[in-house]
Structures are given as C-alpha cells and as structure tokens.
mmCIF file with all atom_site columns, C-alpha atoms in Angstrom:
data_model
loop_
_atom_site.group_PDB
_atom_site.id
_atom_site.type_symbol
_atom_site.label_atom_id
_atom_site.label_alt_id
_atom_site.label_comp_id
_atom_site.label_asym_id
_atom_site.label_entity_id
_atom_site.label_seq_id
_atom_site.pdbx_PDB_ins_code
_atom_site.Cartn_x
_atom_site.Cartn_y
_atom_site.Cartn_z
_atom_site.occupancy
_atom_site.B_iso_or_equiv
_atom_site.pdbx_formal_charge
_atom_site.auth_seq_id
_atom_site.auth_comp_id
_atom_site.auth_asym_id
_atom_site.auth_atom_id
_atom_site.pdbx_PDB_model_num
ATOM 1   C CA . MET S 1 1   ? 27.114 44.856 18.559 1.00 51.00 ? 1   MET S CA 1
ATOM 2   C CA . SER S 1 2   ? 27.526 46.736 21.845 1.00 57.00 ? 2   SER S CA 1
ATOM 3   C CA . ARG S 1 3   ? 25.015 46.371 24.654 1.00 59.00 ? 3   ARG S CA 1
ATOM 4   C CA . LYS S 1 4   ? 25.253 50.148 25.101 1.00 62.00 ? 4   LYS S CA 1
ATOM 5   C CA . GLN S 1 5   ? 23.228 50.712 21.919 1.00 71.00 ? 5   GLN S CA 1
ATOM 6   C CA . PHE S 1 6   ? 19.996 49.353 23.416 1.00 78.00 ? 6   PHE S CA 1
ATOM 7   C CA . THR S 1 7   ? 17.456 51.693 24.998 1.00 81.00 ? 7   THR S CA 1
ATOM 8   C CA . ALA S 1 8   ? 15.399 50.932 28.088 1.00 82.00 ? 8   ALA S CA 1
ATOM 9   C CA . GLU S 1 9   ? 12.303 50.598 25.879 1.00 84.00 ? 9   GLU S CA 1
ATOM 10  C CA . GLN S 1 10  ? 14.012 47.971 23.730 1.00 84.00 ? 10  GLN S CA 1
ATOM 11  C CA . LYS S 1 11  ? 15.149 46.024 26.784 1.00 86.00 ? 11  LYS S CA 1
ATOM 12  C CA . LEU S 1 12  ? 11.632 46.085 28.243 1.00 87.00 ? 12  LEU S CA 1
ATOM 13  C CA . LYS S 1 13  ? 10.244 44.803 24.948 1.00 88.00 ? 13  LYS S CA 1
ATOM 14  C CA . TYR S 1 14  ? 12.213 41.554 25.198 1.00 87.00 ? 14  TYR S CA 1
ATOM 15  C CA . ILE S 1 15  ? 11.646 41.255 28.943 1.00 88.00 ? 15  ILE S CA 1
ATOM 16  C CA . LYS S 1 16  ? 7.894  41.464 28.281 1.00 88.00 ? 16  LYS S CA 1
ATOM 17  C CA . ILE S 1 17  ? 8.124  38.702 25.664 1.00 89.00 ? 17  ILE S CA 1
ATOM 18  C CA . LEU S 1 18  ? 10.144 36.602 28.131 1.00 88.00 ? 18  LEU S CA 1
ATOM 19  C CA . ILE S 1 19  ? 7.530  37.048 30.871 1.00 86.00 ? 19  ILE S CA 1
ATOM 20  C CA . GLU S 1 20  ? 4.413  36.647 28.723 1.00 85.00 ? 20  GLU S CA 1
ATOM 21  C CA . LYS S 1 21  ? 5.736  33.876 26.455 1.00 84.00 ? 21  LYS S CA 1
ATOM 22  C CA . ASP S 1 22  ? 9.176  32.379 27.002 1.00 86.00 ? 22  ASP S CA 1
ATOM 23  C CA . LEU S 1 23  ? 12.895 32.972 26.603 1.00 86.00 ? 23  LEU S CA 1
ATOM 24  C CA . GLU S 1 24  ? 13.085 31.197 23.245 1.00 87.00 ? 24  GLU S CA 1
ATOM 25  C CA . MET S 1 25  ? 10.542 33.543 21.641 1.00 87.00 ? 25  MET S CA 1
ATOM 26  C CA . ALA S 1 26  ? 12.353 36.552 23.109 1.00 87.00 ? 26  ALA S CA 1
ATOM 27  C CA . MET S 1 27  ? 15.637 35.277 21.634 1.00 87.00 ? 27  MET S CA 1
ATOM 28  C CA . ILE S 1 28  ? 14.116 34.661 18.198 1.00 86.00 ? 28  ILE S CA 1
ATOM 29  C CA . THR S 1 29  ? 12.521 38.137 18.167 1.00 86.00 ? 29  THR S CA 1
ATOM 30  C CA . PHE S 1 30  ? 15.808 39.744 19.195 1.00 86.00 ? 30  PHE S CA 1
ATOM 31  C CA . VAL S 1 31  ? 17.764 38.005 16.419 1.00 83.00 ? 31  VAL S CA 1
ATOM 32  C CA . GLU S 1 32  ? 15.165 38.924 13.807 1.00 82.00 ? 32  GLU S CA 1
ATOM 33  C CA . ASP S 1 33  ? 15.168 42.564 14.963 1.00 80.00 ? 33  ASP S CA 1
ATOM 34  C CA . PHE S 1 34  ? 18.887 43.212 15.281 1.00 74.00 ? 34  PHE S CA 1
ATOM 35  C CA . TRP S 1 35  ? 20.939 40.402 13.823 1.00 68.00 ? 35  TRP S CA 1
ATOM 36  C CA . GLU S 1 36  ? 19.246 39.101 10.727 1.00 57.00 ? 36  GLU S CA 1
ATOM 37  C CA . GLU S 1 37  ? 20.308 41.697 8.154  1.00 56.00 ? 37  GLU S CA 1
ATOM 38  C CA . ARG S 1 38  ? 23.375 43.380 9.652  1.00 56.00 ? 38  ARG S CA 1
ATOM 39  C CA . TYR S 1 39  ? 25.177 40.591 11.451 1.00 57.00 ? 39  TYR S CA 1
ATOM 40  C CA . LYS S 1 40  ? 24.249 37.200 10.043 1.00 53.00 ? 40  LYS S CA 1
ATOM 41  C CA . GLU S 1 41  ? 26.464 37.550 6.946  1.00 53.00 ? 41  GLU S CA 1
ATOM 42  C CA . ASN S 1 42  ? 29.526 38.373 9.062  1.00 54.00 ? 42  ASN S CA 1
ATOM 43  C CA . TYR S 1 43  ? 28.756 35.517 11.453 1.00 52.00 ? 43  TYR S CA 1
ATOM 44  C CA . LEU S 1 44  ? 28.611 32.993 8.620  1.00 53.00 ? 44  LEU S CA 1
ATOM 45  C CA . LYS S 1 45  ? 31.820 34.366 7.089  1.00 53.00 ? 45  LYS S CA 1
ATOM 46  C CA . TYR S 1 46  ? 33.868 34.444 10.281 1.00 48.00 ? 46  TYR S CA 1
ATOM 47  C CA . LYS S 1 47  ? 33.413 31.307 12.345 1.00 50.00 ? 47  LYS S CA 1
ATOM 48  C CA . ASN S 1 48  ? 34.907 32.841 15.476 1.00 47.00 ? 48  ASN S CA 1
ATOM 49  C CA . LYS S 1 49  ? 32.046 35.304 15.814 1.00 57.00 ? 49  LYS S CA 1
ATOM 50  C CA . ARG S 1 50  ? 29.601 34.797 18.661 1.00 62.00 ? 50  ARG S CA 1
ATOM 51  C CA . ASN S 1 51  ? 26.443 32.787 18.072 1.00 75.00 ? 51  ASN S CA 1
ATOM 52  C CA . PRO S 1 52  ? 23.566 35.298 17.781 1.00 77.00 ? 52  PRO S CA 1
ATOM 53  C CA . PHE S 1 53  ? 21.184 33.194 19.862 1.00 82.00 ? 53  PHE S CA 1
ATOM 54  C CA . LYS S 1 54  ? 23.727 32.729 22.646 1.00 83.00 ? 54  LYS S CA 1
ATOM 55  C CA . TYR S 1 55  ? 24.340 36.487 22.613 1.00 82.00 ? 55  TYR S CA 1
ATOM 56  C CA . ALA S 1 56  ? 20.583 37.144 22.676 1.00 84.00 ? 56  ALA S CA 1
ATOM 57  C CA . LYS S 1 57  ? 20.155 34.763 25.630 1.00 86.00 ? 57  LYS S CA 1
ATOM 58  C CA . MET S 1 58  ? 23.001 36.444 27.520 1.00 87.00 ? 58  MET S CA 1
ATOM 59  C CA . LEU S 1 59  ? 21.606 39.955 27.000 1.00 86.00 ? 59  LEU S CA 1
ATOM 60  C CA . ILE S 1 60  ? 17.960 39.145 27.711 1.00 87.00 ? 60  ILE S CA 1
ATOM 61  C CA . THR S 1 61  ? 18.695 37.166 30.876 1.00 87.00 ? 61  THR S CA 1
ATOM 62  C CA . ASP S 1 62  ? 21.001 39.954 32.087 1.00 86.00 ? 62  ASP S CA 1
ATOM 63  C CA . TRP S 1 63  ? 18.296 42.547 31.406 1.00 84.00 ? 63  TRP S CA 1
ATOM 64  C CA . TYR S 1 64  ? 15.685 40.439 33.183 1.00 83.00 ? 64  TYR S CA 1
ATOM 65  C CA . ASN S 1 65  ? 17.918 40.132 36.258 1.00 82.00 ? 65  ASN S CA 1
ATOM 66  C CA . LEU S 1 66  ? 18.489 43.894 36.276 1.00 81.00 ? 66  LEU S CA 1
ATOM 67  C CA . TYR S 1 67  ? 14.733 44.424 35.851 1.00 79.00 ? 67  TYR S CA 1
ATOM 68  C CA . ASN S 1 68  ? 14.088 42.391 39.009 1.00 76.00 ? 68  ASN S CA 1
ATOM 69  C CA . LEU S 1 69  ? 16.944 44.049 40.834 1.00 74.00 ? 69  LEU S CA 1
ATOM 70  C CA . ASP S 1 70  ? 16.695 47.748 40.080 1.00 70.00 ? 70  ASP S CA 1
ATOM 71  C CA . MET S 1 71  ? 15.012 49.640 37.223 1.00 72.00 ? 71  MET S CA 1
ATOM 72  C CA . GLU S 1 72  ? 17.800 52.234 37.280 1.00 72.00 ? 72  GLU S CA 1
ATOM 73  C CA . LEU S 1 73  ? 20.300 49.498 36.433 1.00 72.00 ? 73  LEU S CA 1
ATOM 74  C CA . LEU S 1 74  ? 18.132 48.424 33.506 1.00 73.00 ? 74  LEU S CA 1
ATOM 75  C CA . LYS S 1 75  ? 17.878 51.991 32.215 1.00 73.00 ? 75  LYS S CA 1
ATOM 76  C CA . SER S 1 76  ? 21.639 52.456 32.430 1.00 69.00 ? 76  SER S CA 1
ATOM 77  C CA . LYS S 1 77  ? 23.480 51.727 29.173 1.00 55.00 ? 77  LYS S CA 1
ATOM 78  C CA . THR S 1 78  ? 26.304 50.069 31.065 1.00 54.00 ? 78  THR S CA 1
ATOM 79  C CA . GLY S 1 79  ? 24.196 48.184 33.610 1.00 51.00 ? 79  GLY S CA 1
ATOM 80  C CA . ILE S 1 80  ? 25.770 50.282 36.378 1.00 49.00 ? 80  ILE S CA 1
ATOM 81  C CA . ALA S 1 81  ? 23.566 52.481 38.500 1.00 49.00 ? 81  ALA S CA 1
ATOM 82  C CA . PRO S 1 82  ? 24.189 56.270 38.349 1.00 48.00 ? 82  PRO S CA 1
ATOM 83  C CA . LYS S 1 83  ? 25.996 57.766 41.328 1.00 52.00 ? 83  LYS S CA 1
ATOM 84  C CA . LYS S 1 84  ? 23.257 60.280 42.028 1.00 49.00 ? 84  LYS S CA 1
ATOM 85  C CA . GLY S 1 85  ? 19.510 60.051 41.953 1.00 51.00 ? 85  GLY S CA 1
ATOM 86  C CA . LYS S 1 86  ? 19.415 56.283 42.355 1.00 51.00 ? 86  LYS S CA 1
ATOM 87  C CA . SER S 1 87  ? 15.910 54.967 42.880 1.00 52.00 ? 87  SER S CA 1
ATOM 88  C CA . GLY S 1 88  ? 13.835 51.859 42.374 1.00 56.00 ? 88  GLY S CA 1
ATOM 89  C CA . ARG S 1 89  ? 14.036 48.523 44.123 1.00 61.00 ? 89  ARG S CA 1
ATOM 90  C CA . LYS S 1 90  ? 16.646 48.071 46.803 1.00 63.00 ? 90  LYS S CA 1
ATOM 91  C CA . ARG S 1 91  ? 18.923 45.120 46.136 1.00 63.00 ? 91  ARG S CA 1
ATOM 92  C CA . LYS S 1 92  ? 18.357 42.239 48.516 1.00 66.00 ? 92  LYS S CA 1
ATOM 93  C CA . ILE S 1 93  ? 21.442 41.169 50.445 1.00 67.00 ? 93  ILE S CA 1
ATOM 94  C CA . SER S 1 94  ? 22.452 37.600 49.619 1.00 68.00 ? 94  SER S CA 1
ATOM 95  C CA . ILE S 1 95  ? 24.851 35.111 51.194 1.00 70.00 ? 95  ILE S CA 1
ATOM 96  C CA . ASN S 1 96  ? 27.395 36.106 48.529 1.00 70.00 ? 96  ASN S CA 1
ATOM 97  C CA . ASP S 1 97  ? 27.686 39.518 50.213 1.00 70.00 ? 97  ASP S CA 1
ATOM 98  C CA . LEU S 1 98  ? 28.825 38.005 53.518 1.00 70.00 ? 98  LEU S CA 1
ATOM 99  C CA . ASN S 1 99  ? 32.457 37.749 54.478 1.00 73.00 ? 99  ASN S CA 1
ATOM 100 C CA . GLU S 1 100 ? 34.058 34.580 55.846 1.00 74.00 ? 100 GLU S CA 1
ATOM 101 C CA . TYR S 1 101 ? 33.089 35.225 59.476 1.00 73.00 ? 101 TYR S CA 1
ATOM 102 C CA . GLU S 1 102 ? 29.546 36.329 58.623 1.00 73.00 ? 102 GLU S CA 1
ATOM 103 C CA . ARG S 1 103 ? 28.978 33.205 56.525 1.00 75.00 ? 103 ARG S CA 1
ATOM 104 C CA . GLN S 1 104 ? 30.196 31.004 59.387 1.00 77.00 ? 104 GLN S CA 1
ATOM 105 C CA . PHE S 1 105 ? 27.858 32.801 61.799 1.00 77.00 ? 105 PHE S CA 1
ATOM 106 C CA . TYR S 1 106 ? 25.002 32.383 59.332 1.00 77.00 ? 106 TYR S CA 1
ATOM 107 C CA . GLN S 1 107 ? 25.722 28.670 58.967 1.00 79.00 ? 107 GLN S CA 1
ATOM 108 C CA . ASP S 1 108 ? 25.973 28.140 62.741 1.00 78.00 ? 108 ASP S CA 1
ATOM 109 C CA . VAL S 1 109 ? 22.563 29.757 63.275 1.00 79.00 ? 109 VAL S CA 1
ATOM 110 C CA . LEU S 1 110 ? 20.970 27.606 60.577 1.00 80.00 ? 110 LEU S CA 1
ATOM 111 C CA . GLU S 1 111 ? 22.471 24.443 62.047 1.00 78.00 ? 111 GLU S CA 1
ATOM 112 C CA . GLU S 1 112 ? 21.057 25.330 65.462 1.00 80.00 ? 112 GLU S CA 1
ATOM 113 C CA . ILE S 1 113 ? 17.617 25.890 63.947 1.00 82.00 ? 113 ILE S CA 1
ATOM 114 C CA . LEU S 1 114 ? 17.741 22.560 62.103 1.00 78.00 ? 114 LEU S CA 1
ATOM 115 C CA . GLU S 1 115 ? 18.773 20.760 65.278 1.00 78.00 ? 115 GLU S CA 1
ATOM 116 C CA . GLU S 1 116 ? 16.107 22.436 67.414 1.00 79.00 ? 116 GLU S CA 1
ATOM 117 C CA . HIS S 1 117 ? 13.375 21.468 64.920 1.00 79.00 ? 117 HIS S CA 1
ATOM 118 C CA . GLY S 1 118 ? 14.563 17.888 64.628 1.00 79.00 ? 118 GLY S CA 1
ATOM 119 C CA . ILE S 1 119 ? 15.456 18.106 60.938 1.00 80.00 ? 119 ILE S CA 1
ATOM 120 C CA . THR S 1 120 ? 17.792 15.226 60.091 1.00 77.00 ? 120 THR S CA 1
ATOM 121 C CA . ASN S 1 121 ? 20.319 14.651 57.308 1.00 74.00 ? 121 ASN S CA 1
ATOM 122 C CA . SER S 1 122 ? 17.813 12.321 55.661 1.00 75.00 ? 122 SER S CA 1
ATOM 123 C CA . ASP S 1 123 ? 15.298 15.180 55.477 1.00 78.00 ? 123 ASP S CA 1
ATOM 124 C CA . ILE S 1 124 ? 17.927 17.424 53.892 1.00 77.00 ? 124 ILE S CA 1
ATOM 125 C CA . ILE S 1 125 ? 18.966 14.754 51.365 1.00 75.00 ? 125 ILE S CA 1
ATOM 126 C CA . GLU S 1 126 ? 15.344 14.265 50.265 1.00 75.00 ? 126 GLU S CA 1
ATOM 127 C CA . LYS S 1 127 ? 14.900 18.005 49.857 1.00 76.00 ? 127 LYS S CA 1
ATOM 128 C CA . VAL S 1 128 ? 18.128 18.331 47.843 1.00 74.00 ? 128 VAL S CA 1
ATOM 129 C CA . LYS S 1 129 ? 17.098 15.407 45.610 1.00 70.00 ? 129 LYS S CA 1
ATOM 130 C CA . LYS S 1 130 ? 13.736 17.027 44.979 1.00 72.00 ? 130 LYS S CA 1
ATOM 131 C CA . ARG S 1 131 ? 15.342 20.371 44.124 1.00 72.00 ? 131 ARG S CA 1
ATOM 132 C CA . LYS S 1 132 ? 17.893 18.586 41.941 1.00 64.00 ? 132 LYS S CA 1
ATOM 133 C CA . ASP S 1 133 ? 15.097 17.076 39.873 1.00 61.00 ? 133 ASP S CA 1
ATOM 134 C CA . GLU S 1 134 ? 13.269 20.395 39.565 1.00 59.00 ? 134 GLU S CA 1
ATOM 135 C CA . LYS S 1 135 ? 16.185 22.731 38.876 1.00 57.00 ? 135 LYS S CA 1
ATOM 136 C CA . ASN S 1 136 ? 19.205 22.771 36.595 1.00 59.00 ? 136 ASN S CA 1
ATOM 137 C CA . ILE S 1 137 ? 22.199 22.034 38.848 1.00 59.00 ? 137 ILE S CA 1
ATOM 138 C CA . LYS S 1 138 ? 24.959 22.089 36.212 1.00 58.00 ? 138 LYS S CA 1
ATOM 139 C CA . ASN S 1 139 ? 26.463 25.188 37.808 1.00 60.00 ? 139 ASN S CA 1
ATOM 140 C CA . CYS S 1 140 ? 26.131 23.916 41.381 1.00 66.00 ? 140 CYS S CA 1
ATOM 141 C CA . ARG S 1 141 ? 29.203 22.485 43.092 1.00 69.00 ? 141 ARG S CA 1
ATOM 142 C CA . MET S 1 142 ? 27.583 19.502 44.777 1.00 66.00 ? 142 MET S CA 1
ATOM 143 C CA . LYS S 1 143 ? 30.723 18.724 46.768 1.00 68.00 ? 143 LYS S CA 1
ATOM 144 C CA . ILE S 1 144 ? 30.571 22.152 48.413 1.00 70.00 ? 144 ILE S CA 1
ATOM 145 C CA . LEU S 1 145 ? 26.817 21.904 48.995 1.00 70.00 ? 145 LEU S CA 1
ATOM 146 C CA . ALA S 1 146 ? 27.217 18.473 50.564 1.00 71.00 ? 146 ALA S CA 1
ATOM 147 C CA . GLU S 1 147 ? 29.853 19.841 52.966 1.00 70.00 ? 147 GLU S CA 1
ATOM 148 C CA . ILE S 1 148 ? 27.651 22.786 53.895 1.00 68.00 ? 148 ILE S CA 1
ATOM 149 C CA . PHE S 1 149 ? 24.654 20.523 54.553 1.00 67.00 ? 149 PHE S CA 1
ATOM 150 C CA . ASP S 1 150 ? 26.947 17.949 56.219 1.00 69.00 ? 150 ASP S CA 1
ATOM 151 C CA . ILE S 1 151 ? 25.537 15.097 54.138 1.00 70.00 ? 151 ILE S CA 1
ATOM 152 C CA . ASN S 1 152 ? 27.046 12.271 52.082 1.00 70.00 ? 152 ASN S CA 1
ATOM 153 C CA . ARG S 1 153 ? 27.887 13.644 48.634 1.00 64.00 ? 153 ARG S CA 1
ATOM 154 C CA . THR S 1 154 ? 27.441 10.293 46.891 1.00 68.00 ? 154 THR S CA 1
ATOM 155 C CA . SER S 1 155 ? 23.797 10.188 47.937 1.00 64.00 ? 155 SER S CA 1
ATOM 156 C CA . ILE S 1 156 ? 22.980 13.149 45.703 1.00 60.00 ? 156 ILE S CA 1
ATOM 157 C CA . TYR S 1 157 ? 25.918 13.628 43.353 1.00 52.00 ? 157 TYR S CA 1
ATOM 158 C CA . SER S 1 158 ? 26.757 10.143 42.050 1.00 52.00 ? 158 SER S CA 1
ATOM 159 C CA . ASN S 1 159 ? 23.150 9.492  41.041 1.00 51.00 ? 159 ASN S CA 1
ATOM 160 C CA . TYR S 1 160 ? 23.184 12.682 39.019 1.00 50.00 ? 160 TYR S CA 1
ATOM 161 C CA . LEU S 1 161 ? 26.422 11.697 37.276 1.00 50.00 ? 161 LEU S CA 1
ATOM 162 C CA . LYS S 1 162 ? 25.033 8.273  36.381 1.00 51.00 ? 162 LYS S CA 1
ATOM 163 C CA . LYS S 1 163 ? 21.978 9.892  34.900 1.00 52.00 ? 163 LYS S CA 1
ATOM 164 C CA . GLN S 1 164 ? 24.160 12.238 32.865 1.00 51.00 ? 164 GLN S CA 1
ATOM 165 C CA . LYS S 1 165 ? 26.258 9.352  31.504 1.00 49.00 ? 165 LYS S CA 1
ATOM 166 C CA . LYS S 1 166 ? 23.127 7.625  30.220 1.00 48.00 ? 166 LYS S CA 1
ATOM 167 C CA . ASP S 1 167 ? 22.223 10.658 28.133 1.00 52.00 ? 167 ASP S CA 1
ATOM 168 C CA . SER S 1 168 ? 23.157 10.412 24.467 1.00 62.00 ? 168 SER S CA 1
ATOM 169 C CA . LYS S 1 169 ? 22.621 12.216 21.209 1.00 71.00 ? 169 LYS S CA 1
ATOM 170 C CA . GLU S 1 170 ? 19.503 10.134 20.609 1.00 76.00 ? 170 GLU S CA 1
ATOM 171 C CA . LYS S 1 171 ? 17.469 12.283 22.960 1.00 77.00 ? 171 LYS S CA 1
ATOM 172 C CA . TYR S 1 172 ? 18.047 15.276 20.662 1.00 80.00 ? 172 TYR S CA 1
ATOM 173 C CA . ILE S 1 173 ? 16.728 13.524 17.558 1.00 83.00 ? 173 ILE S CA 1
ATOM 174 C CA . LYS S 1 174 ? 13.494 15.180 16.438 1.00 86.00 ? 174 LYS S CA 1
ATOM 175 C CA . GLN S 1 175 ? 11.671 13.576 13.541 1.00 87.00 ? 175 GLN S CA 1
ATOM 176 C CA . GLU S 1 176 ? 9.938  16.826 12.617 1.00 89.00 ? 176 GLU S CA 1
ATOM 177 C CA . ILE S 1 177 ? 13.331 18.529 12.193 1.00 88.00 ? 177 ILE S CA 1
ATOM 178 C CA . ILE S 1 178 ? 14.634 15.643 10.075 1.00 87.00 ? 178 ILE S CA 1
ATOM 179 C CA . ASP S 1 179 ? 11.510 15.711 7.896  1.00 88.00 ? 179 ASP S CA 1
ATOM 180 C CA . TRP S 1 180 ? 11.877 19.474 7.440  1.00 88.00 ? 180 TRP S CA 1
ATOM 181 C CA . ILE S 1 181 ? 15.567 19.134 6.458  1.00 85.00 ? 181 ILE S CA 1
ATOM 182 C CA . LEU S 1 182 ? 14.793 16.392 3.932  1.00 87.00 ? 182 LEU S CA 1
ATOM 183 C CA . ALA S 1 183 ? 11.971 18.440 2.402  1.00 86.00 ? 183 ALA S CA 1
ATOM 184 C CA . GLU S 1 184 ? 14.191 21.523 2.051  1.00 84.00 ? 184 GLU S CA 1
ATOM 185 C CA . ALA S 1 185 ? 17.022 19.439 0.595  1.00 81.00 ? 185 ALA S CA 1
ATOM 186 C CA . GLU S 1 186 ? 14.676 18.036 -2.021 1.00 80.00 ? 186 GLU S CA 1
ATOM 187 C CA . LYS S 1 187 ? 13.464 21.526 -2.945 1.00 80.00 ? 187 LYS S CA 1
ATOM 188 C CA . SER S 1 188 ? 16.967 22.941 -3.296 1.00 75.00 ? 188 SER S CA 1
ATOM 189 C CA . GLY S 1 189 ? 18.558 19.942 -4.945 1.00 72.00 ? 189 GLY S CA 1
ATOM 190 C CA . LEU S 1 190 ? 20.912 19.425 -1.980 1.00 66.00 ? 190 LEU S CA 1
ATOM 191 C CA . VAL S 1 191 ? 22.712 22.737 -2.531 1.00 66.00 ? 191 VAL S CA 1
ATOM 192 C CA . ILE S 1 192 ? 21.863 24.587 0.721  1.00 73.00 ? 192 ILE S CA 1
ATOM 193 C CA . GLY S 1 193 ? 24.513 24.399 3.431  1.00 76.00 ? 193 GLY S CA 1
ATOM 194 C CA . ARG S 1 194 ? 23.787 23.468 7.021  1.00 80.00 ? 194 ARG S CA 1
ATOM 195 C CA . ASP S 1 195 ? 24.214 26.986 8.429  1.00 82.00 ? 195 ASP S CA 1
ATOM 196 C CA . LYS S 1 196 ? 21.772 28.491 5.956  1.00 81.00 ? 196 LYS S CA 1
ATOM 197 C CA . LEU S 1 197 ? 19.295 25.691 6.641  1.00 83.00 ? 197 LEU S CA 1
ATOM 198 C CA . TYR S 1 198 ? 19.633 26.340 10.371 1.00 84.00 ? 198 TYR S CA 1
ATOM 199 C CA . TYR S 1 199 ? 18.660 29.998 10.089 1.00 83.00 ? 199 TYR S CA 1
ATOM 200 C CA . LYS S 1 200 ? 15.920 29.227 7.580  1.00 84.00 ? 200 LYS S CA 1
ATOM 201 C CA . TYR S 1 201 ? 14.423 26.635 9.933  1.00 85.00 ? 201 TYR S CA 1
ATOM 202 C CA . ILE S 1 202 ? 14.228 29.124 12.801 1.00 85.00 ? 202 ILE S CA 1
ATOM 203 C CA . ARG S 1 203 ? 12.757 31.872 10.617 1.00 83.00 ? 203 ARG S CA 1
ATOM 204 C CA . SER S 1 204 ? 10.158 29.682 8.954  1.00 84.00 ? 204 SER S CA 1
ATOM 205 C CA . THR S 1 205 ? 9.055  27.594 11.953 1.00 83.00 ? 205 THR S CA 1
ATOM 206 C CA . LYS S 1 206 ? 9.510  30.226 14.689 1.00 81.00 ? 206 LYS S CA 1
ATOM 207 C CA . LYS S 1 207 ? 10.940 27.449 16.834 1.00 79.00 ? 207 LYS S CA 1
ATOM 208 C CA . TYR S 1 208 ? 14.363 27.901 18.386 1.00 78.00 ? 208 TYR S CA 1
ATOM 209 C CA . VAL S 1 209 ? 16.755 24.969 18.591 1.00 81.00 ? 209 VAL S CA 1
ATOM 210 C CA . SER S 1 210 ? 20.451 25.183 19.308 1.00 82.00 ? 210 SER S CA 1
ATOM 211 C CA . SER S 1 211 ? 22.919 24.790 16.453 1.00 82.00 ? 211 SER S CA 1
ATOM 212 C CA . TYR S 1 212 ? 24.151 21.621 18.192 1.00 82.00 ? 212 TYR S CA 1
ATOM 213 C CA . VAL S 1 213 ? 20.706 19.984 18.137 1.00 85.00 ? 213 VAL S CA 1
ATOM 214 C CA . PHE S 1 214 ? 20.152 21.048 14.548 1.00 85.00 ? 214 PHE S CA 1
ATOM 215 C CA . ARG S 1 215 ? 23.540 19.589 13.527 1.00 85.00 ? 215 ARG S CA 1
ATOM 216 C CA . ILE S 1 216 ? 22.686 16.235 15.120 1.00 86.00 ? 216 ILE S CA 1
ATOM 217 C CA . ASN S 1 217 ? 19.419 16.054 13.201 1.00 86.00 ? 217 ASN S CA 1
ATOM 218 C CA . TYR S 1 218 ? 21.132 17.276 10.040 1.00 86.00 ? 218 TYR S CA 1
ATOM 219 C CA . GLU S 1 219 ? 23.684 14.471 10.279 1.00 84.00 ? 219 GLU S CA 1
ATOM 220 C CA . LYS S 1 220 ? 20.935 11.965 11.086 1.00 81.00 ? 220 LYS S CA 1
ATOM 221 C CA . SER S 1 221 ? 18.995 12.930 7.967  1.00 74.00 ? 221 SER S CA 1
#
C-alpha cells in the first residue's frame, strides 16, 4: 500500500476528520476505506505485515504536518516539493536548521536574556515540570535538555521515571471491553479468535484501541 496512491483530496479528507474530530476517528475511517477488504486478510495471514492502524497514524500525522508546512508538499505524491512553481506557506526555520556555531550563538543569546530578566533555574525547572505534565515527553532526551537549561536532571527526569515504573497493565483494563468480549464469546461459542474480535470491536463500536490494550483485556476476560 504505497503512499503515492493517495490524492490530495483523499489526504485532506482525513486531515479534516483529524481537525474536526480527532486522530482516532481519522485512523478508523482510513482503515475502513482502504484496508478493510483488500489488506486485512493478508495482515492476518502474515504476522510480519504492518499494523493497519499504526500505518494510518503514520500517514495521517505526516499529511497533517505537511498541511501545516506547505500545501505543495501535501499535494506531492512523494511529499517532496516540485522544483518549479513552488508556492504556499514558507517553512519556518527551526533550531534543527542551525549548525553547531549558530546553535551556540542562539543559546548564548537566550542565556543573556534569562539572566537580564532575573529568570532563575528554579523558574526553568517549574516550567519544564509543567510542560512535562502537559506534553508527551517519551521522545525527549531529558539529559540533553537539562544540560541546555543548565539545571539538575534528577529534578525533572527521576520523578518521571518513578511515575513510569508505577504504571502497570491494570490501567489499561476497561470493563466495557471485557463485557463486550464476553458477550461476543457467548454468541460465537468461543470460536472467534482474538484478531478477528479485535477488528470486529473497532468496526462495531467505532472506538479505536491498540491491539496491545485489546489483548490485555482479552486475557483478563
């Protein structure tokens, strides 16, 4: 299933669902439109095939980023802007575009501004903690961030690790999913496999859950 096969209109359809509703509904709609009949059978047969919902999430989030970046990139089948006639939004320069010396200059200027305005390490730590609670930081290298901000890493990072260690499978247990699985098992006489139940649950309830969460509830039931 190549990303080149999708038209700009199709991409905008799922972006609109993402904006007006949420990512989960966009993913479910995508799978029902493109995967259900042509690809589900192969996915169930060959376990090394990509998960359709993960693939949907990857495509839709990529399209949404291109949509915010440059409409010409979204229209392109490859996600690469054409060499001529490029139009649309101009990409905003980020810190990732700076070289080593430019990043150092950027950091020096920020440090001077912080010092001039009397912003202390304690203020920065509180701000980082607040952002940590609001945003997903799984992909953030807290050690690097702590060095950049010149703050104690343990004040923000160790607390996060302790919180992660306390998490367990119990938080993924959903009684409504268990009840649904038990009801379907009773109807079928316990002959429907977990994979088929997983897809049936998503189709019938219009609620997306990961295969991992569904497996936990399946085993719990």
